[in-house]
Coordinates of C-alpha atoms and ligand atoms in Angstrom, one line a residue:
X246 CA 0.0 0.0 0.0
X247 CA 1.5 3.3 -1.1
X248 CA 0.7 5.2 2.0
X249 CA 2.7 2.9 4.3
X250 CA 6.4 3.6 5.0
X251 CA 8.7 1.5 2.8
X252 CA 9.1 -2.0 4.2
X253 CA 12.4 -3.5 5.1
X254 CA 11.4 -6.8 6.8
X255 CA 10.8 -10.3 5.4
X256 CA 7.4 -10.6 7.1
X257 CA 6.4 -7.1 5.8
X258 CA 4.5 -8.0 2.6
X259 CA 2.3 -10.6 4.5
X260 CA 1.7 -8.0 7.2
X261 CA 0.7 -5.3 4.7
X262 CA -1.6 -7.7 2.9
X263 CA -3.3 -8.6 6.1
X264 CA -3.7 -4.9 7.0
X265 CA -5.2 -4.1 3.6
X266 CA -7.6 -7.1 3.8
X267 CA -8.8 -6.1 7.3
X268 CA -9.3 -2.5 6.3
X269 CA -11.3 -3.6 3.2
X270 CA -13.5 -5.9 5.3
X271 CA -14.2 -3.2 7.9
X272 CA -14.9 -0.7 5.2
X273 CA -17.5 -2.9 3.4
X274 CA -19.0 -3.8 6.8
X275 CA -19.4 -0.1 7.4
X276 CA -21.1 0.4 4.0
X277 CA -23.4 -2.6 4.6
X278 CA -24.4 -1.2 8.0
X279 CA -25.3 2.2 6.5
X280 CA -27.4 0.5 3.7
X281 CA -29.2 -1.6 6.3
X282 CA -29.9 1.5 8.4
X283 CA -31.4 3.4 5.4
X284 CA -33.5 0.3 4.4
X285 CA -34.9 0.0 7.9
X286 CA -35.8 3.7 7.9
X287 CA -37.5 3.4 4.5
X288 CA -39.5 0.4 5.6
X289 CA -40.6 2.1 8.8
X290 CA -41.7 5.1 6.8
X291 CA -43.8 2.9 4.5
X292 CA -46.4 2.2 7.2
X293 CA -47.1 -0.1 10.2
X294 CA -45.6 -3.6 10.0
X295 CA -47.8 -6.6 9.7
X296 CA -47.4 -9.4 12.3
X297 CA -45.4 -12.5 11.2
X298 CA -43.7 -10.9 8.2
X299 CA -42.2 -8.2 10.4
X300 CA -41.0 -10.8 13.0
X301 CA -39.3 -12.8 10.2
X302 CA -37.5 -9.8 8.8
X303 CA -36.4 -8.9 12.3
X304 CA -35.0 -12.4 12.8
X305 CA -32.9 -12.0 9.6
X306 CA -31.6 -8.6 10.4
X307 CA -30.8 -9.3 14.0
X308 CA -29.6 -12.9 14.2
X309 CA -28.4 -14.0 10.7
X310 CA -26.4 -10.8 10.2
X311 CA -25.0 -11.0 13.8
X312 CA -23.9 -14.6 13.2
X313 CA -22.4 -13.7 9.9
X314 CA -20.4 -10.8 11.4
X315 CA -19.3 -12.9 14.4
X316 CA -18.0 -15.6 12.0
X317 CA -16.2 -13.0 9.9
X318 CA -14.4 -11.6 13.0
X319 CA -13.5 -15.1 14.2
X320 CA -12.0 -15.8 10.8
X321 CA -10.1 -12.5 10.9
X322 CA -8.6 -13.3 14.3
X323 CA -7.7 -16.9 13.2
X324 CA -6.1 -15.8 9.9
X325 CA -3.9 -13.1 11.6
X326 CA -2.9 -15.2 14.6
X327 CA -0.3 -17.2 12.7
X328 CA 1.6 -14.1 11.6
X329 CA 1.4 -12.6 15.1
X330 CA 2.5 -15.8 16.8
X331 CA 5.5 -16.3 14.4
X332 CA 7.1 -13.1 15.6
X333 CA 6.6 -13.8 19.3
X334 CA 7.7 -17.4 19.9
X335 CA 10.2 -17.6 22.7
X336 CA 13.0 -19.3 20.7
X337 CA 14.7 -18.4 17.5
X338 CA 16.5 -20.8 15.2
X339 CA 20.3 -20.4 15.1
X340 CA 22.3 -18.7 13.9
X341 CA 20.0 -15.9 15.2
X342 CA 21.3 -12.6 16.5
X343 CA 20.3 -11.8 20.0
X344 CA 19.7 -8.2 21.0
X345 CA 18.2 -6.9 24.2
X346 CA 16.1 -3.7 23.9
X347 CA 15.6 -1.6 27.0
X348 CA 13.2 1.4 27.2
X349 CA 14.1 4.1 29.7
X350 CA 12.5 7.5 30.0
X351 CA 13.3 8.7 27.3
X352 CA 15.8 6.6 25.5
X353 CA 16.2 3.2 23.9
X354 CA 19.3 1.1 24.7
X355 CA 20.4 -2.0 22.9
X356 CA 22.6 -4.8 24.3
X357 CA 24.5 -7.5 22.5
X358 CA 25.5 -10.5 24.7
X359 CA 29.0 -10.7 23.2
X360 CA 31.0 -13.9 22.2
X361 CA 29.8 -15.9 25.3
X362 CA 26.2 -15.5 24.1
X363 CA 24.9 -14.8 27.6
X364 CA 23.6 -11.4 28.8
X365 CA 25.4 -10.4 32.0
X366 CA 23.5 -9.6 35.2
X367 CA 22.1 -6.2 35.7
X368 CA 21.3 -4.5 39.0
X369 CA 19.0 -1.5 39.4
X370 CA 21.3 0.2 42.0
X371 CA 24.2 0.2 39.5
X372 CA 22.2 2.0 36.8
X373 CA 24.0 5.2 36.0
X374 CA 23.8 6.7 32.5
X375 CA 26.3 9.6 33.2
X376 CA 29.1 7.1 34.1
X377 CA 28.4 5.0 31.0
X378 CA 26.4 2.2 32.7
X379 CA 22.8 3.0 31.7
X380 CA 21.6 -0.6 32.1
X381 CA 23.3 -1.3 35.5
X382 CA 25.7 -4.0 34.3
X383 CA 27.2 -5.8 37.3
X384 CA 31.0 -6.0 36.9
X385 CA 31.0 -8.9 39.4
X386 CA 29.4 -11.1 36.7
X387 CA 31.9 -12.4 34.2
X388 CA 29.1 -12.6 31.5
X389 CA 28.7 -8.8 31.7
X390 CA 32.3 -8.1 30.7
X391 CA 31.7 -8.6 26.9
X392 CA 28.2 -7.1 26.7
X393 CA 28.1 -4.3 24.1
X394 CA 25.6 -1.5 24.9
X395 CA 24.6 0.9 22.2
X396 CA 22.0 3.6 21.5
X397 CA 21.6 2.4 17.9
X398 CA 20.2 -0.9 16.9
X399 CA 22.5 -2.4 14.3
X400 CA 21.3 -5.7 12.7
X401 CA 22.5 -7.8 9.7
X402 CA 20.1 -8.4 6.8
X403 CA 19.1 -12.0 6.1
X404 CA 19.6 -13.4 9.6
X405 CA 16.8 -13.9 12.1
X406 CA 16.9 -11.4 14.9
X407 CA 15.7 -12.2 18.4
X408 CA 14.8 -9.1 20.4
X409 CA 14.2 -9.3 24.2
X410 CA 12.2 -6.3 25.3
X411 CA 12.6 -4.8 28.7
X412 CA 11.7 -1.6 30.5
X413 CA 13.5 0.1 33.4
X414 CA 10.6 2.4 34.5
X415 CA 7.2 2.7 32.8
X416 CA 5.5 0.9 29.8
X417 CA 7.2 1.9 26.5
X418 CA 6.1 0.9 23.1
X419 CA 8.9 -0.4 20.8
X420 CA 7.7 0.6 17.3
X421 CA 9.6 0.3 14.1
X422 CA 7.2 1.2 11.3
X423 CA 9.7 0.4 8.5
X424 CA 10.1 -3.2 9.9
X425 CA 6.4 -3.6 10.7
X426 CA 7.3 -4.2 14.4
X427 CA 5.3 -3.0 17.4
X428 CA 5.4 -4.5 20.9
X429 CA 5.2 -3.0 24.4
X430 CA 8.2 -3.1 26.7
X431 CA 6.8 -3.7 30.2
X432 CA 8.6 -3.3 33.5
X433 CA 9.3 -6.6 35.3
X434 CA 8.7 -8.6 32.2
X435 CA 10.8 -9.6 29.2
X436 CA 9.0 -10.1 25.9
X437 CA 10.3 -11.5 22.6
X438 CA 10.0 -10.1 19.1
X439 CA 11.5 -11.8 16.0
X440 CA 12.1 -10.5 12.6
X441 CA 14.5 -10.7 9.7
X442 CA 15.6 -7.5 8.0
X443 CA 15.7 -7.7 4.3
X444 CA 16.7 -4.3 3.0
X445 CA 19.8 -2.5 4.2
X446 CA 19.2 1.1 5.4
X447 CA 18.1 3.3 8.3
X448 CA 14.8 2.9 10.0
X449 CA 13.3 5.1 12.7
X450 CA 12.5 3.5 16.1
X451 CA 9.7 5.3 18.0
X452 CA 8.0 4.9 21.4
X453 CA 4.2 4.3 20.8
X454 CA 3.2 4.6 24.5
X455 CA 2.8 8.0 26.1
X456 CA 5.5 7.4 28.7
X457 CA 6.1 10.8 30.2
X458 CA 6.9 14.4 29.4
X459 CA 9.8 13.5 27.1
X460 CA 7.9 10.9 25.2
X461 CA 7.9 13.0 22.0
X462 CA 11.7 12.8 21.8
X463 CA 12.1 9.1 22.6
X464 CA 13.5 8.0 19.3
X465 CA 16.4 5.8 18.1
X466 CA 17.7 4.4 14.8
X467 CA 17.8 0.9 13.4
X468 CA 20.6 0.3 10.9
X469 CA 20.3 -2.8 8.8
X470 CA 23.6 -3.7 7.0
X471 CA 25.1 -6.7 5.1
X472 CA 26.1 -9.6 7.5
X473 CA 29.9 -9.2 6.9
X474 CA 29.7 -5.5 7.7
X475 CA 27.7 -6.3 10.9
X476 CA 30.2 -8.9 12.1
X477 CA 33.0 -6.3 11.6
X478 CA 31.1 -3.6 13.4
X479 CA 30.4 -5.9 16.4
X480 CA 34.0 -7.2 16.5
X481 CA 35.2 -3.5 16.6
X482 CA 32.9 -2.8 19.5
X483 CA 34.2 -5.9 21.3
X484 CA 37.8 -4.8 20.7
X485 CA 37.0 -1.3 22.1
X486 CA 35.4 -2.9 25.1
X487 CA 38.5 -5.1 25.8
X488 CA 40.8 -2.1 25.3
X489 CA 38.7 -0.1 27.8
X490 CA 38.8 -2.9 30.4
X491 CA 42.7 -3.1 30.3
X492 CA 44.3 -1.3 33.2
Ligands
CU543 CU1 8.6 5.6 25.9

Protein backbone atom coordinates (compact mmCIF):
# COMPACT_ATOMS: atom_id res chain seq x y z
CA UNK A 1 0.00 0.00 0.00
CA UNK A 2 1.51 3.28 -1.13
CA UNK A 3 0.69 5.23 2.05
CA UNK A 4 2.67 2.89 4.34
CA UNK A 5 6.37 3.57 5.03
CA UNK A 6 8.74 1.53 2.80
CA UNK A 7 9.06 -1.99 4.19
CA UNK A 8 12.45 -3.51 5.07
CA UNK A 9 11.41 -6.77 6.78
CA UNK A 10 10.84 -10.27 5.45
CA UNK A 11 7.39 -10.56 7.05
CA UNK A 12 6.40 -7.06 5.80
CA UNK A 13 4.47 -8.04 2.63
CA UNK A 14 2.34 -10.59 4.54
CA UNK A 15 1.65 -8.00 7.23
CA UNK A 16 0.73 -5.30 4.68
CA UNK A 17 -1.58 -7.73 2.86
CA UNK A 18 -3.33 -8.61 6.13
CA UNK A 19 -3.70 -4.94 7.04
CA UNK A 20 -5.20 -4.13 3.62
CA UNK A 21 -7.59 -7.09 3.82
CA UNK A 22 -8.76 -6.14 7.31
CA UNK A 23 -9.29 -2.51 6.33
CA UNK A 24 -11.26 -3.57 3.23
CA UNK A 25 -13.49 -5.91 5.28
CA UNK A 26 -14.17 -3.23 7.90
CA UNK A 27 -14.89 -0.67 5.16
CA UNK A 28 -17.47 -2.89 3.42
CA UNK A 29 -19.05 -3.78 6.80
CA UNK A 30 -19.44 -0.06 7.43
CA UNK A 31 -21.08 0.44 4.01
CA UNK A 32 -23.40 -2.56 4.62
CA UNK A 33 -24.40 -1.16 8.04
CA UNK A 34 -25.34 2.19 6.48
CA UNK A 35 -27.38 0.50 3.72
CA UNK A 36 -29.24 -1.61 6.32
CA UNK A 37 -29.91 1.50 8.37
CA UNK A 38 -31.38 3.37 5.39
CA UNK A 39 -33.48 0.32 4.37
CA UNK A 40 -34.87 0.02 7.90
CA UNK A 41 -35.78 3.72 7.93
CA UNK A 42 -37.51 3.41 4.53
CA UNK A 43 -39.54 0.37 5.63
CA UNK A 44 -40.57 2.12 8.81
CA UNK A 45 -41.70 5.10 6.75
CA UNK A 46 -43.83 2.86 4.50
CA UNK A 47 -46.40 2.23 7.22
CA UNK A 48 -47.12 -0.08 10.19
CA UNK A 49 -45.58 -3.57 9.96
CA UNK A 50 -47.79 -6.57 9.75
CA UNK A 51 -47.42 -9.44 12.30
CA UNK A 52 -45.44 -12.54 11.23
CA UNK A 53 -43.70 -10.94 8.25
CA UNK A 54 -42.21 -8.21 10.43
CA UNK A 55 -40.98 -10.79 12.96
CA UNK A 56 -39.33 -12.84 10.20
CA UNK A 57 -37.45 -9.84 8.81
CA UNK A 58 -36.36 -8.87 12.34
CA UNK A 59 -34.98 -12.38 12.78
CA UNK A 60 -32.94 -12.03 9.57
CA UNK A 61 -31.62 -8.56 10.40
CA UNK A 62 -30.82 -9.35 14.05
CA UNK A 63 -29.58 -12.91 14.20
CA UNK A 64 -28.44 -13.96 10.74
CA UNK A 65 -26.44 -10.76 10.22
CA UNK A 66 -25.04 -10.97 13.77
CA UNK A 67 -23.94 -14.59 13.24
CA UNK A 68 -22.37 -13.66 9.89
CA UNK A 69 -20.39 -10.77 11.38
CA UNK A 70 -19.29 -12.90 14.36
CA UNK A 71 -18.04 -15.61 11.98
CA UNK A 72 -16.19 -12.99 9.94
CA UNK A 73 -14.42 -11.58 13.02
CA UNK A 74 -13.47 -15.07 14.24
CA UNK A 75 -11.98 -15.79 10.80
CA UNK A 76 -10.06 -12.45 10.88
CA UNK A 77 -8.55 -13.30 14.28
CA UNK A 78 -7.66 -16.86 13.23
CA UNK A 79 -6.06 -15.79 9.94
CA UNK A 80 -3.91 -13.10 11.58
CA UNK A 81 -2.88 -15.20 14.58
CA UNK A 82 -0.26 -17.23 12.72
CA UNK A 83 1.60 -14.10 11.61
CA UNK A 84 1.38 -12.58 15.08
CA UNK A 85 2.54 -15.78 16.82
CA UNK A 86 5.47 -16.32 14.43
CA UNK A 87 7.08 -13.08 15.58
CA UNK A 88 6.58 -13.81 19.26
CA UNK A 89 7.70 -17.39 19.87
CA UNK A 90 10.17 -17.59 22.72
CA UNK A 91 12.95 -19.27 20.74
CA UNK A 92 14.69 -18.38 17.51
CA UNK A 93 16.51 -20.77 15.23
CA UNK A 94 20.28 -20.43 15.07
CA UNK A 95 22.31 -18.66 13.86
CA UNK A 96 20.05 -15.90 15.15
CA UNK A 97 21.29 -12.58 16.46
CA UNK A 98 20.33 -11.78 20.03
CA UNK A 99 19.70 -8.18 21.02
CA UNK A 100 18.15 -6.90 24.22
CA UNK A 101 16.10 -3.70 23.90
CA UNK A 102 15.58 -1.58 27.02
CA UNK A 103 13.23 1.38 27.23
CA UNK A 104 14.10 4.10 29.74
CA UNK A 105 12.48 7.53 30.05
CA UNK A 106 13.25 8.74 27.31
CA UNK A 107 15.78 6.64 25.49
CA UNK A 108 16.19 3.22 23.90
CA UNK A 109 19.29 1.12 24.71
CA UNK A 110 20.42 -2.03 22.90
CA UNK A 111 22.63 -4.76 24.31
CA UNK A 112 24.48 -7.54 22.48
CA UNK A 113 25.51 -10.50 24.70
CA UNK A 114 29.02 -10.75 23.22
CA UNK A 115 31.00 -13.88 22.23
CA UNK A 116 29.78 -15.85 25.30
CA UNK A 117 26.18 -15.48 24.07
CA UNK A 118 24.91 -14.76 27.58
CA UNK A 119 23.61 -11.42 28.84
CA UNK A 120 25.42 -10.36 32.01
CA UNK A 121 23.55 -9.64 35.23
CA UNK A 122 22.09 -6.16 35.70
CA UNK A 123 21.33 -4.50 39.03
CA UNK A 124 19.04 -1.47 39.43
CA UNK A 125 21.32 0.24 41.98
CA UNK A 126 24.19 0.21 39.46
CA UNK A 127 22.17 2.03 36.78
CA UNK A 128 24.04 5.22 35.96
CA UNK A 129 23.81 6.73 32.48
CA UNK A 130 26.26 9.61 33.24
CA UNK A 131 29.05 7.13 34.11
CA UNK A 132 28.37 5.00 31.03
CA UNK A 133 26.38 2.21 32.66
CA UNK A 134 22.76 2.98 31.70
CA UNK A 135 21.61 -0.63 32.11
CA UNK A 136 23.32 -1.25 35.49
CA UNK A 137 25.68 -4.02 34.27
CA UNK A 138 27.19 -5.81 37.26
CA UNK A 139 31.01 -5.99 36.93
CA UNK A 140 31.01 -8.90 39.42
CA UNK A 141 29.39 -11.09 36.75
CA UNK A 142 31.87 -12.43 34.18
CA UNK A 143 29.14 -12.60 31.51
CA UNK A 144 28.70 -8.81 31.71
CA UNK A 145 32.30 -8.05 30.68
CA UNK A 146 31.72 -8.63 26.95
CA UNK A 147 28.21 -7.11 26.73
CA UNK A 148 28.08 -4.34 24.14
CA UNK A 149 25.60 -1.55 24.95
CA UNK A 150 24.64 0.91 22.21
CA UNK A 151 22.04 3.59 21.52
CA UNK A 152 21.58 2.44 17.91
CA UNK A 153 20.16 -0.94 16.90
CA UNK A 154 22.49 -2.45 14.30
CA UNK A 155 21.28 -5.69 12.66
CA UNK A 156 22.47 -7.83 9.75
CA UNK A 157 20.13 -8.42 6.81
CA UNK A 158 19.07 -12.01 6.06
CA UNK A 159 19.63 -13.37 9.59
CA UNK A 160 16.83 -13.93 12.11
CA UNK A 161 16.92 -11.37 14.94
CA UNK A 162 15.67 -12.22 18.42
CA UNK A 163 14.82 -9.10 20.41
CA UNK A 164 14.24 -9.28 24.17
CA UNK A 165 12.18 -6.28 25.27
CA UNK A 166 12.60 -4.79 28.72
CA UNK A 167 11.75 -1.55 30.48
CA UNK A 168 13.47 0.13 33.42
CA UNK A 169 10.63 2.38 34.51
CA UNK A 170 7.22 2.65 32.80
CA UNK A 171 5.53 0.94 29.82
CA UNK A 172 7.20 1.91 26.55
CA UNK A 173 6.11 0.90 23.05
CA UNK A 174 8.88 -0.41 20.81
CA UNK A 175 7.73 0.64 17.35
CA UNK A 176 9.64 0.32 14.06
CA UNK A 177 7.19 1.24 11.27
CA UNK A 178 9.70 0.38 8.51
CA UNK A 179 10.11 -3.16 9.92
CA UNK A 180 6.40 -3.59 10.72
CA UNK A 181 7.26 -4.19 14.40
CA UNK A 182 5.30 -3.01 17.41
CA UNK A 183 5.39 -4.46 20.90
CA UNK A 184 5.22 -2.97 24.39
CA UNK A 185 8.20 -3.12 26.75
CA UNK A 186 6.77 -3.72 30.22
CA UNK A 187 8.65 -3.26 33.53
CA UNK A 188 9.26 -6.58 35.30
CA UNK A 189 8.65 -8.64 32.17
CA UNK A 190 10.79 -9.60 29.20
CA UNK A 191 8.97 -10.08 25.92
CA UNK A 192 10.31 -11.45 22.65
CA UNK A 193 10.01 -10.14 19.13
CA UNK A 194 11.45 -11.84 16.04
CA UNK A 195 12.08 -10.51 12.59
CA UNK A 196 14.48 -10.74 9.68
CA UNK A 197 15.62 -7.53 8.04
CA UNK A 198 15.71 -7.74 4.26
CA UNK A 199 16.66 -4.29 2.95
CA UNK A 200 19.77 -2.50 4.25
CA UNK A 201 19.22 1.06 5.41
CA UNK A 202 18.14 3.30 8.26
CA UNK A 203 14.78 2.89 9.98
CA UNK A 204 13.33 5.07 12.70
CA UNK A 205 12.50 3.52 16.11
CA UNK A 206 9.74 5.25 18.05
CA UNK A 207 7.96 4.87 21.38
CA UNK A 208 4.24 4.25 20.83
CA UNK A 209 3.17 4.61 24.48
CA UNK A 210 2.82 8.02 26.09
CA UNK A 211 5.51 7.37 28.70
CA UNK A 212 6.05 10.83 30.20
CA UNK A 213 6.87 14.45 29.38
CA UNK A 214 9.80 13.54 27.11
CA UNK A 215 7.86 10.87 25.19
CA UNK A 216 7.89 12.98 22.00
CA UNK A 217 11.68 12.81 21.78
CA UNK A 218 12.05 9.09 22.57
CA UNK A 219 13.53 7.98 19.25
CA UNK A 220 16.37 5.78 18.09
CA UNK A 221 17.68 4.39 14.83
CA UNK A 222 17.76 0.87 13.40
CA UNK A 223 20.57 0.33 10.94
CA UNK A 224 20.34 -2.80 8.77
CA UNK A 225 23.60 -3.74 7.04
CA UNK A 226 25.11 -6.70 5.13
CA UNK A 227 26.14 -9.57 7.48
CA UNK A 228 29.91 -9.18 6.87
CA UNK A 229 29.74 -5.49 7.73
CA UNK A 230 27.70 -6.27 10.86
CA UNK A 231 30.24 -8.85 12.07
CA UNK A 232 33.04 -6.31 11.57
CA UNK A 233 31.06 -3.63 13.43
CA UNK A 234 30.38 -5.95 16.40
CA UNK A 235 34.00 -7.16 16.49
CA UNK A 236 35.21 -3.53 16.56
CA UNK A 237 32.87 -2.79 19.49
CA UNK A 238 34.18 -5.89 21.32
CA UNK A 239 37.80 -4.80 20.75
CA UNK A 240 37.02 -1.29 22.06
CA UNK A 241 35.40 -2.88 25.14
CA UNK A 242 38.46 -5.09 25.75
CA UNK A 243 40.82 -2.12 25.35
CA UNK A 244 38.73 -0.11 27.84
CA UNK A 245 38.85 -2.92 30.39
CA UNK A 246 42.65 -3.15 30.33
CA UNK A 247 44.28 -1.26 33.21
CU1 LIG B 1 8.62 5.60 25.93
